[in-house]
Amino acid sequence: MSQPSEFMKAAINEAERGIRRHDGGPFGACVVKGDRVIALAHNMVLKTGNPTQHAEVVAIGLAAKRLGSHILEGCDIYSTTEPCPMCFSAIHWARMREVHFGTSVPDVQRLGFNELTISNRTLKRLGKSPLVIHAGVARAACRQLLVDWKNLPDQQTY
Amino acid sequence: MSQPSEFMKAAINEAERGIRRHDGGPFGACVVKGDRVIALAHNMVLKTGNPTQHAEVVAIGLAAKRLGSHILEGCDIYSTTEPCPMCFSAIHWARMREVHFGTSVPDVQRLGFNELTISNRTLKRLGKSPLVIHAGVARAACRQLLVDWKNLPDQQTY
């Protein structure tokens, strides 16, 4: 494989597999490095019972395992739907290069996927989440953790 | 335990454990339901080699396993540092109730944690990520996945 359309097709096939198995939502992802597919995954939230197991998160975990590094530099990801903020940020933390996606938030909204109204294109709307935020709880002690970390002799990217 | 300060202390202890073990960044999280601690975790990115294994993501996974559900309704989370967008969104997907955190983005920035400049309070800045976004790739086929899902007889929250 070496074409974006082929990588996306692989992601789509994966999403279809997920739909058939009812493992989770209808979403697939494909991690690519150069012309090589590193990892393929579909949403596994229902199968695993873990709300973090979106296709992208699963694919990134598999890719990291395969490449032996939590840094996926030079890798691209193909997602069937615009990554949610969790996945978009996971992609960021993995230091990936490019994101390719199919359907966008307006597409999924029109189909009644209301939960996906938070996306990388509408991240600023996240403030409308019903979550209540409490800032500054035990701030000094928390800050100390950061200082302690900075004082370690051998720091790595985390 | 029944006080916010105690729950945060538990998160801090967990972060300290992580620092000692060098399992990942200096971050701890505690998931709580009522007056009960459901899960405790620290950043495990280095230990697991998986960039998604932030403290909150690990804690949510453990809590889901313990409660036997990917929906953590009625649960709160205590994080030693303001959750990054990945974690904040994971919290959202888990349908948790409240987020309590210690240090905020300006705190960690001042200490040189530049990677944390994306946060739930600065989500809109994510657009400055070096990631390249390609929208609409194989959009029709991707949209079909959503239609297929909607046509399944037994839909669940994913």
mmCIF file of C-alpha atoms in Angstrom:
data_model
loop_
_atom_site.group_PDB
_atom_site.id
_atom_site.type_symbol
_atom_site.label_atom_id
_atom_site.label_comp_id
_atom_site.label_asym_id
_atom_site.label_seq_id
_atom_site.Cartn_x
_atom_site.Cartn_y
_atom_site.Cartn_z
ATOM 1 C CA MET A 1 0.000 0.000 0.000
ATOM 2 C CA SER A 2 1.207 3.456 -0.711
ATOM 3 C CA GLN A 3 -1.785 5.621 -1.501
ATOM 4 C CA PRO A 4 -3.888 7.619 0.945
ATOM 5 C CA SER A 5 -7.009 6.062 -0.527
ATOM 6 C CA GLU A 6 -5.668 2.577 0.211
ATOM 7 C CA PHE A 7 -4.852 3.440 3.792
ATOM 8 C CA MET A 8 -8.302 4.897 4.267
ATOM 9 C CA LYS A 9 -9.807 1.815 2.696
ATOM 10 C CA ALA A 10 -7.971 -0.294 5.246
ATOM 11 C CA ALA A 11 -9.424 1.872 8.020
ATOM 12 C CA ILE A 12 -12.868 1.481 6.544
ATOM 13 C CA ASN A 13 -12.509 -2.289 6.332
ATOM 14 C CA GLU A 14 -11.494 -2.298 9.944
ATOM 15 C CA ALA A 15 -14.527 -0.226 10.931
ATOM 16 C CA GLU A 16 -16.721 -2.639 9.055
ATOM 17 C CA ARG A 17 -15.211 -5.525 10.984
ATOM 18 C CA GLY A 18 -16.041 -3.653 14.176
ATOM 19 C CA ILE A 19 -19.623 -3.145 13.106
ATOM 20 C CA ARG A 20 -19.998 -6.821 12.319
ATOM 21 C CA ARG A 21 -18.614 -7.816 15.685
ATOM 22 C CA HIS A 22 -20.434 -5.049 17.531
ATOM 23 C CA ASP A 23 -17.218 -4.278 19.374
ATOM 24 C CA GLY A 24 -17.990 -0.562 19.538
ATOM 25 C CA GLY A 25 -18.937 2.428 17.426
ATOM 26 C CA PRO A 26 -18.482 2.401 13.652
ATOM 27 C CA PHE A 27 -15.046 3.847 13.544
ATOM 28 C CA GLY A 28 -11.763 2.592 12.154
ATOM 29 C CA ALA A 29 -8.204 3.877 12.191
ATOM 30 C CA CYS A 30 -5.003 3.022 10.390
ATOM 31 C CA VAL A 31 -1.516 4.094 11.462
ATOM 32 C CA VAL A 32 0.970 4.391 8.637
ATOM 33 C CA LYS A 33 4.697 4.983 8.390
ATOM 34 C CA GLY A 34 6.017 5.662 4.926
ATOM 35 C CA ASP A 35 4.196 3.192 2.729
ATOM 36 C CA ARG A 36 3.664 0.654 5.486
ATOM 37 C CA VAL A 37 0.611 0.011 7.623
ATOM 38 C CA ILE A 38 1.782 -0.169 11.234
ATOM 39 C CA ALA A 39 -1.535 -0.732 12.989
ATOM 40 C CA LEU A 40 -5.218 -1.131 12.278
ATOM 41 C CA ALA A 41 -7.996 -0.899 14.826
ATOM 42 C CA HIS A 42 -11.663 -0.285 15.303
ATOM 43 C CA ASN A 43 -13.592 1.122 18.236
ATOM 44 C CA MET A 44 -13.435 -1.396 21.103
ATOM 45 C CA VAL A 45 -15.407 0.429 23.790
ATOM 46 C CA LEU A 46 -18.157 -2.165 24.058
ATOM 47 C CA LYS A 47 -15.881 -5.156 23.661
ATOM 48 C CA THR A 48 -13.444 -4.018 26.326
ATOM 49 C CA GLY A 49 -15.880 -2.101 28.510
ATOM 50 C CA ASN A 50 -13.361 0.719 28.511
ATOM 51 C CA PRO A 51 -14.557 4.157 27.360
ATOM 52 C CA THR A 52 -11.084 5.194 26.213
ATOM 53 C CA GLN A 53 -10.787 2.465 23.593
ATOM 54 C CA HIS A 54 -11.699 4.495 20.527
ATOM 55 C CA ALA A 55 -10.223 3.254 17.257
ATOM 56 C CA GLU A 56 -7.435 5.825 17.240
ATOM 57 C CA VAL A 57 -6.410 5.138 20.834
ATOM 58 C CA VAL A 58 -6.319 1.396 20.201
ATOM 59 C CA ALA A 59 -4.384 1.861 16.954
ATOM 60 C CA ILE A 60 -1.858 4.148 18.606
ATOM 61 C CA GLY A 61 -1.314 1.620 21.384
ATOM 62 C CA LEU A 62 -0.754 -1.159 18.865
ATOM 63 C CA ALA A 63 1.576 0.991 16.770
ATOM 64 C CA ALA A 64 3.622 1.958 19.815
ATOM 65 C CA LYS A 65 3.957 -1.691 20.737
ATOM 66 C CA ARG A 66 4.979 -2.643 17.234
ATOM 67 C CA LEU A 67 7.507 0.169 16.883
ATOM 68 C CA GLY A 68 8.762 -0.274 20.422
ATOM 69 C CA SER A 69 8.298 3.374 21.267
ATOM 70 C CA HIS A 70 5.623 5.678 22.606
ATOM 71 C CA ILE A 71 6.866 8.276 20.147
ATOM 72 C CA LEU A 72 5.352 7.672 16.719
ATOM 73 C CA GLU A 73 7.269 10.338 14.857
ATOM 74 C CA GLY A 74 6.885 10.204 11.120
ATOM 75 C CA CYS A 75 3.654 8.240 11.423
ATOM 76 C CA ASP A 76 0.340 9.362 9.967
ATOM 77 C CA ILE A 77 -3.139 8.264 10.971
ATOM 78 C CA TYR A 78 -6.205 7.640 8.872
ATOM 79 C CA SER A 79 -9.518 7.805 10.680
ATOM 80 C CA THR A 80 -12.887 7.134 9.200
ATOM 81 C CA THR A 81 -14.394 9.963 11.199
ATOM 82 C CA GLU A 82 -12.852 13.195 12.447
ATOM 83 C CA PRO A 83 -11.061 12.238 15.667
ATOM 84 C CA CYS A 84 -12.708 13.337 18.889
ATOM 85 C CA PRO A 85 -10.608 15.519 21.208
ATOM 86 C CA MET A 86 -9.396 12.466 23.117
ATOM 87 C CA CYS A 87 -8.109 10.845 19.967
ATOM 88 C CA PHE A 88 -6.842 14.049 18.451
ATOM 89 C CA SER A 89 -4.826 14.695 21.575
ATOM 90 C CA ALA A 90 -3.567 11.123 21.706
ATOM 91 C CA ILE A 91 -2.334 11.671 18.165
ATOM 92 C CA HIS A 92 -0.618 14.815 19.341
ATOM 93 C CA TRP A 93 1.048 13.081 22.293
ATOM 94 C CA ALA A 94 2.281 10.344 20.007
ATOM 95 C CA ARG A 95 3.996 13.053 17.962
ATOM 96 C CA MET A 96 2.393 11.853 14.795
ATOM 97 C CA ARG A 97 2.646 13.813 11.621
ATOM 98 C CA GLU A 98 -0.611 13.920 9.742
ATOM 99 C CA VAL A 99 -4.249 13.157 10.349
ATOM 100 C CA HIS A 100 -6.459 12.099 7.493
ATOM 101 C CA PHE A 101 -10.128 11.662 8.122
ATOM 102 C CA GLY A 102 -13.339 10.996 6.288
ATOM 103 C CA THR A 103 -16.547 12.249 7.805
ATOM 104 C CA SER A 104 -16.537 15.454 9.795
ATOM 105 C CA VAL A 105 -18.504 16.515 12.811
ATOM 106 C CA PRO A 106 -21.416 18.029 10.842
ATOM 107 C CA ASP A 107 -21.748 14.689 9.060
ATOM 108 C CA VAL A 108 -22.010 12.678 12.230
ATOM 109 C CA GLN A 109 -24.239 15.242 13.869
ATOM 110 C CA ARG A 110 -26.695 15.062 11.040
ATOM 111 C CA LEU A 111 -26.826 11.311 11.574
ATOM 112 C CA GLY A 112 -27.646 11.682 15.223
ATOM 113 C CA PHE A 113 -24.237 11.013 16.738
ATOM 114 C CA ASN A 114 -24.743 13.800 19.180
ATOM 115 C CA GLU A 115 -21.992 12.679 21.497
ATOM 116 C CA LEU A 116 -19.492 13.563 18.822
ATOM 117 C CA THR A 117 -20.345 17.229 18.927
ATOM 118 C CA ILE A 118 -16.980 17.672 20.573
ATOM 119 C CA SER A 119 -14.257 17.314 17.997
ATOM 120 C CA ASN A 120 -10.920 18.701 17.038
ATOM 121 C CA ARG A 121 -12.748 21.253 14.942
ATOM 122 C CA THR A 122 -15.053 22.254 17.706
ATOM 123 C CA LEU A 123 -12.789 21.816 20.668
ATOM 124 C CA LYS A 124 -13.592 25.197 22.028
ATOM 125 C CA ARG A 125 -17.141 24.003 22.568
ATOM 126 C CA LEU A 126 -15.927 21.518 25.138
ATOM 127 C CA GLY A 127 -16.601 24.145 27.749
ATOM 128 C CA LYS A 128 -20.274 23.321 27.325
ATOM 129 C CA SER A 129 -19.713 19.875 28.790
ATOM 130 C CA PRO A 130 -21.826 19.242 31.890
ATOM 131 C CA LEU A 131 -18.630 18.517 33.801
ATOM 132 C CA VAL A 132 -17.970 20.675 36.824
ATOM 133 C CA ILE A 133 -14.367 21.848 37.189
ATOM 134 C CA HIS A 134 -12.642 22.572 40.438
ATOM 135 C CA ALA A 135 -9.250 24.232 40.104
ATOM 136 C CA GLY A 136 -6.460 24.639 42.593
ATOM 137 C CA VAL A 137 -7.253 21.759 44.983
ATOM 138 C CA ALA A 138 -4.070 21.038 46.957
ATOM 139 C CA ARG A 139 -2.228 23.135 44.414
ATOM 140 C CA ALA A 140 1.011 23.469 46.369
ATOM 141 C CA ALA A 141 1.420 19.732 46.887
ATOM 142 C CA CYS A 142 0.616 19.120 43.247
ATOM 143 C CA ARG A 143 3.144 21.695 42.172
ATOM 144 C CA GLN A 144 5.720 19.936 44.300
ATOM 145 C CA LEU A 145 5.316 16.786 42.231
ATOM 146 C CA LEU A 146 6.369 18.763 39.196
ATOM 147 C CA VAL A 147 9.376 20.147 40.999
ATOM 148 C CA ASP A 148 10.364 16.672 42.156
ATOM 149 C CA TRP A 149 10.128 15.416 38.614
ATOM 150 C CA LYS A 150 12.253 18.261 37.331
ATOM 151 C CA ASN A 151 14.865 17.392 39.917
ATOM 152 C CA LEU A 152 15.254 13.829 38.710
ATOM 153 C CA PRO A 153 18.602 13.215 37.014
ATOM 154 C CA ASP A 154 17.230 11.210 34.094
ATOM 155 C CA GLN A 155 14.211 12.824 32.439
ATOM 156 C CA GLN A 156 12.500 11.337 29.463
ATOM 157 C CA THR A 157 9.674 12.485 27.266
ATOM 158 C CA TYR A 158 6.490 11.050 28.714
ATOM 159 C CA MET B 1 -12.320 8.636 52.763
ATOM 160 C CA SER B 2 -14.969 11.208 52.130
ATOM 161 C CA GLN B 3 -13.297 14.557 51.709
ATOM 162 C CA PRO B 4 -12.032 16.116 48.476
ATOM 163 C CA SER B 5 -8.709 16.793 50.146
ATOM 164 C CA GLU B 6 -8.329 13.104 50.980
ATOM 165 C CA PHE B 7 -9.085 12.031 47.452
ATOM 166 C CA MET B 8 -6.573 14.486 46.100
ATOM 167 C CA LYS B 9 -4.039 13.266 48.608
ATOM 168 C CA ALA B 10 -4.546 9.753 47.297
ATOM 169 C CA ALA B 11 -3.910 11.032 43.767
ATOM 170 C CA ILE B 12 -0.784 12.793 44.945
ATOM 171 C CA ASN B 13 0.495 9.666 46.679
ATOM 172 C CA GLU B 14 -0.072 7.777 43.483
ATOM 173 C CA ALA B 15 1.860 10.375 41.464
ATOM 174 C CA GLU B 16 4.680 10.128 43.939
ATOM 175 C CA ARG B 17 4.776 6.380 43.466
ATOM 176 C CA GLY B 18 5.029 6.962 39.730
ATOM 177 C CA ILE B 19 7.910 9.359 40.170
ATOM 178 C CA ARG B 20 9.747 6.857 42.317
ATOM 179 C CA ARG B 21 9.265 4.118 39.774
ATOM 180 C CA HIS B 22 9.864 6.410 36.813
ATOM 181 C CA ASP B 23 6.823 4.901 35.137
ATOM 182 C CA GLY B 24 5.945 8.170 33.442
ATOM 183 C CA GLY B 25 5.291 11.843 34.087
ATOM 184 C CA PRO B 26 4.545 13.140 37.571
ATOM 185 C CA PHE B 27 0.812 12.880 37.413
ATOM 186 C CA GLY B 28 -1.718 11.012 39.507
ATOM 187 C CA ALA B 29 -5.459 10.483 39.291
ATOM 188 C CA CYS B 30 -8.145 9.128 41.573
ATOM 189 C CA VAL B 31 -11.641 8.074 40.509
ATOM 190 C CA VAL B 32 -14.260 8.373 43.209
ATOM 191 C CA LYS B 33 -17.893 7.353 43.563
ATOM 192 C CA GLY B 34 -19.696 8.728 46.558
ATOM 193 C CA ASP B 35 -17.212 8.367 49.390
ATOM 194 C CA ARG B 36 -15.373 5.438 47.838
ATOM 195 C CA VAL B 37 -12.148 5.376 45.832
ATOM 196 C CA ILE B 38 -12.792 3.281 42.729
ATOM 197 C CA ALA B 39 -9.400 3.566 41.035
ATOM 198 C CA LEU B 40 -5.979 5.107 41.511
ATOM 199 C CA ALA B 41 -3.340 5.484 38.813
ATOM 200 C CA HIS B 42 -0.267 7.363 37.779
ATOM 201 C CA ASN B 43 1.149 8.162 34.359
ATOM 202 C CA MET B 44 2.348 4.921 32.772
ATOM 203 C CA VAL B 45 3.598 6.173 29.409
ATOM 204 C CA LEU B 46 7.205 5.162 29.935
ATOM 205 C CA LYS B 47 6.414 1.908 31.696
ATOM 206 C CA THR B 48 3.992 0.732 29.028
ATOM 207 C CA GLY B 49 5.567 2.463 26.047
ATOM 208 C CA ASN B 50 2.075 3.670 25.165
ATOM 209 C CA PRO B 51 1.562 7.430 24.739
ATOM 210 C CA THR B 52 -2.108 7.211 25.704
ATOM 211 C CA GLN B 53 -1.450 5.924 29.197
ATOM 212 C CA HIS B 54 -1.800 9.176 31.107
ATOM 213 C CA ALA B 55 -2.898 8.849 34.720
ATOM 214 C CA GLU B 56 -6.502 9.723 33.981
ATOM 215 C CA VAL B 57 -6.789 7.298 31.076
ATOM 216 C CA VAL B 58 -5.328 4.483 33.168
ATOM 217 C CA ALA B 59 -7.576 5.315 36.120
ATOM 218 C CA ILE B 60 -10.674 5.426 33.939
ATOM 219 C CA GLY B 61 -9.802 2.032 32.467
ATOM 220 C CA LEU B 62 -9.355 0.539 35.914
ATOM 221 C CA ALA B 63 -12.571 2.120 37.194
ATOM 222 C CA ALA B 64 -14.528 0.806 34.214
ATOM 223 C CA LYS B 65 -13.186 -2.669 34.853
ATOM 224 C CA ARG B 66 -14.018 -2.497 38.520
ATOM 225 C CA LEU B 67 -17.529 -1.155 37.980
ATOM 226 C CA GLY B 68 -18.129 -3.461 35.030
ATOM 227 C CA SER B 69 -19.192 -0.625 32.758
ATOM 228 C CA HIS B 70 -17.665 1.866 30.382
ATOM 229 C CA ILE B 71 -20.139 4.412 31.722
ATOM 230 C CA LEU B 72 -18.844 5.930 34.950
ATOM 231 C CA GLU B 73 -21.887 7.988 35.761
ATOM 232 C CA GLY B 74 -21.836 9.542 39.182
ATOM 233 C CA CYS B 75 -18.063 9.218 39.390
ATOM 234 C CA ASP B 76 -15.705 12.123 39.948
ATOM 235 C CA ILE B 77 -12.025 12.341 39.133
ATOM 236 C CA TYR B 78 -9.195 13.987 41.006
ATOM 237 C CA SER B 79 -6.122 14.835 38.971
ATOM 238 C CA THR B 80 -2.948 16.332 40.280
ATOM 239 C CA THR B 81 -2.620 18.484 37.184
ATOM 240 C CA GLU B 82 -5.280 19.941 34.908
ATOM 241 C CA PRO B 83 -6.169 17.102 32.518
ATOM 242 C CA CYS B 84 -4.862 17.424 28.990
ATOM 243 C CA PRO B 85 -7.452 17.361 26.188
ATOM 244 C CA MET B 86 -7.058 13.588 25.784
ATOM 245 C CA CYS B 87 -7.815 12.997 29.432
ATOM 246 C CA PHE B 88 -10.462 15.665 29.663
ATOM 247 C CA SER B 89 -12.255 14.078 26.740
ATOM 248 C CA ALA B 90 -11.852 10.576 28.163
ATOM 249 C CA ILE B 91 -13.524 11.901 31.285
ATOM 250 C CA HIS B 92 -16.299 13.254 29.122
ATOM 251 C CA TRP B 93 -16.785 9.958 27.281
ATOM 252 C CA ALA B 94 -16.917 8.103 30.588
ATOM 253 C CA ARG B 95 -19.825 10.379 31.526
ATOM 254 C CA MET B 96 -18.161 11.335 34.750
ATOM 255 C CA ARG B 97 -19.542 14.079 36.884
ATOM 256 C CA GLU B 98 -16.836 16.320 38.223
ATOM 257 C CA VAL B 99 -13.161 17.029 37.642
ATOM 258 C CA HIS B 100 -11.003 18.257 40.454
ATOM 259 C CA PHE B 101 -7.462 19.229 39.714
ATOM 260 C CA GLY B 102 -4.476 20.815 41.362
ATOM 261 C CA THR B 103 -1.996 22.602 39.186
ATOM 262 C CA SER B 104 -3.175 24.405 36.079
ATOM 263 C CA VAL B 105 -1.562 24.914 32.713
ATOM 264 C CA PRO B 106 0.206 28.167 33.653
ATOM 265 C CA ASP B 107 1.786 26.321 36.580
ATOM 266 C CA VAL B 108 3.171 23.537 34.471
ATOM 267 C CA GLN B 109 4.230 25.918 31.733
ATOM 268 C CA ARG B 110 6.255 27.964 34.156
ATOM 269 C CA LEU B 111 8.034 24.777 35.173
ATOM 270 C CA GLY B 112 8.962 23.968 31.615
ATOM 271 C CA PHE B 113 6.343 21.347 30.818
ATOM 272 C CA ASN B 114 5.846 22.853 27.431
ATOM 273 C CA GLU B 115 4.073 19.832 26.038
ATOM 274 C CA LEU B 116 1.195 20.555 28.331
ATOM 275 C CA THR B 117 0.349 23.812 26.654
ATOM 276 C CA ILE B 118 -2.692 22.074 25.289
ATOM 277 C CA SER B 119 -5.227 21.653 28.039
ATOM 278 C CA ASN B 120 -8.921 21.777 28.636
ATOM 279 C CA ARG B 121 -8.526 25.457 29.330
ATOM 280 C CA THR B 122 -6.592 26.139 26.206
ATOM 281 C CA LEU B 123 -8.149 23.631 23.868
ATOM 282 C CA LYS B 124 -8.723 26.160 21.205
ATOM 283 C CA ARG B 125 -4.980 26.526 20.878
ATOM 284 C CA LEU B 126 -4.776 22.976 19.616
ATOM 285 C CA GLY B 127 -5.096 24.339 16.133
ATOM 286 C CA LYS B 128 -1.506 25.450 16.464
ATOM 287 C CA SER B 129 -0.388 21.822 16.591
ATOM 288 C CA PRO B 130 2.021 20.933 13.801
ATOM 289 C CA LEU B 131 -0.371 18.212 12.728
ATOM 290 C CA VAL B 132 -1.642 18.446 9.184
ATOM 291 C CA ILE B 133 -5.327 17.686 8.737
ATOM 292 C CA HIS B 134 -6.887 16.269 5.640
ATOM 293 C CA ALA B 135 -10.654 16.298 5.630
ATOM 294 C CA GLY B 136 -13.126 14.458 3.444
ATOM 295 C CA VAL B 137 -10.978 11.510 2.345
ATOM 296 C CA ALA B 138 -13.342 8.787 1.153
ATOM 297 C CA ARG B 139 -16.132 10.680 2.818
ATOM 298 C CA ALA B 140 -18.995 8.793 1.212
ATOM 299 C CA ALA B 141 -17.703 5.398 2.269
ATOM 300 C CA CYS B 142 -17.048 6.679 5.748
ATOM 301 C CA ARG B 143 -20.513 8.103 5.946
ATOM 302 C CA GLN B 144 -21.884 4.725 4.973
ATOM 303 C CA LEU B 145 -20.330 3.181 8.056
ATOM 304 C CA LEU B 146 -22.403 5.530 10.153
ATOM 305 C CA VAL B 147 -25.535 4.647 8.253
ATOM 306 C CA ASP B 148 -24.808 0.938 8.694
ATOM 307 C CA TRP B 149 -24.400 1.443 12.391
ATOM 308 C CA LYS B 150 -27.654 3.363 12.631
ATOM 309 C CA ASN B 151 -29.395 0.490 10.870
ATOM 310 C CA LEU B 152 -28.286 -2.107 13.416
ATOM 311 C CA PRO B 153 -31.185 -3.371 15.520
ATOM 312 C CA ASP B 154 -29.383 -3.225 18.868
ATOM 313 C CA GLN B 155 -27.512 0.020 19.422
ATOM 314 C CA GLN B 156 -25.617 0.764 22.589
ATOM 315 C CA THR B 157 -23.773 3.777 23.834
ATOM 316 C CA TYR B 158 -20.186 3.371 22.808
#
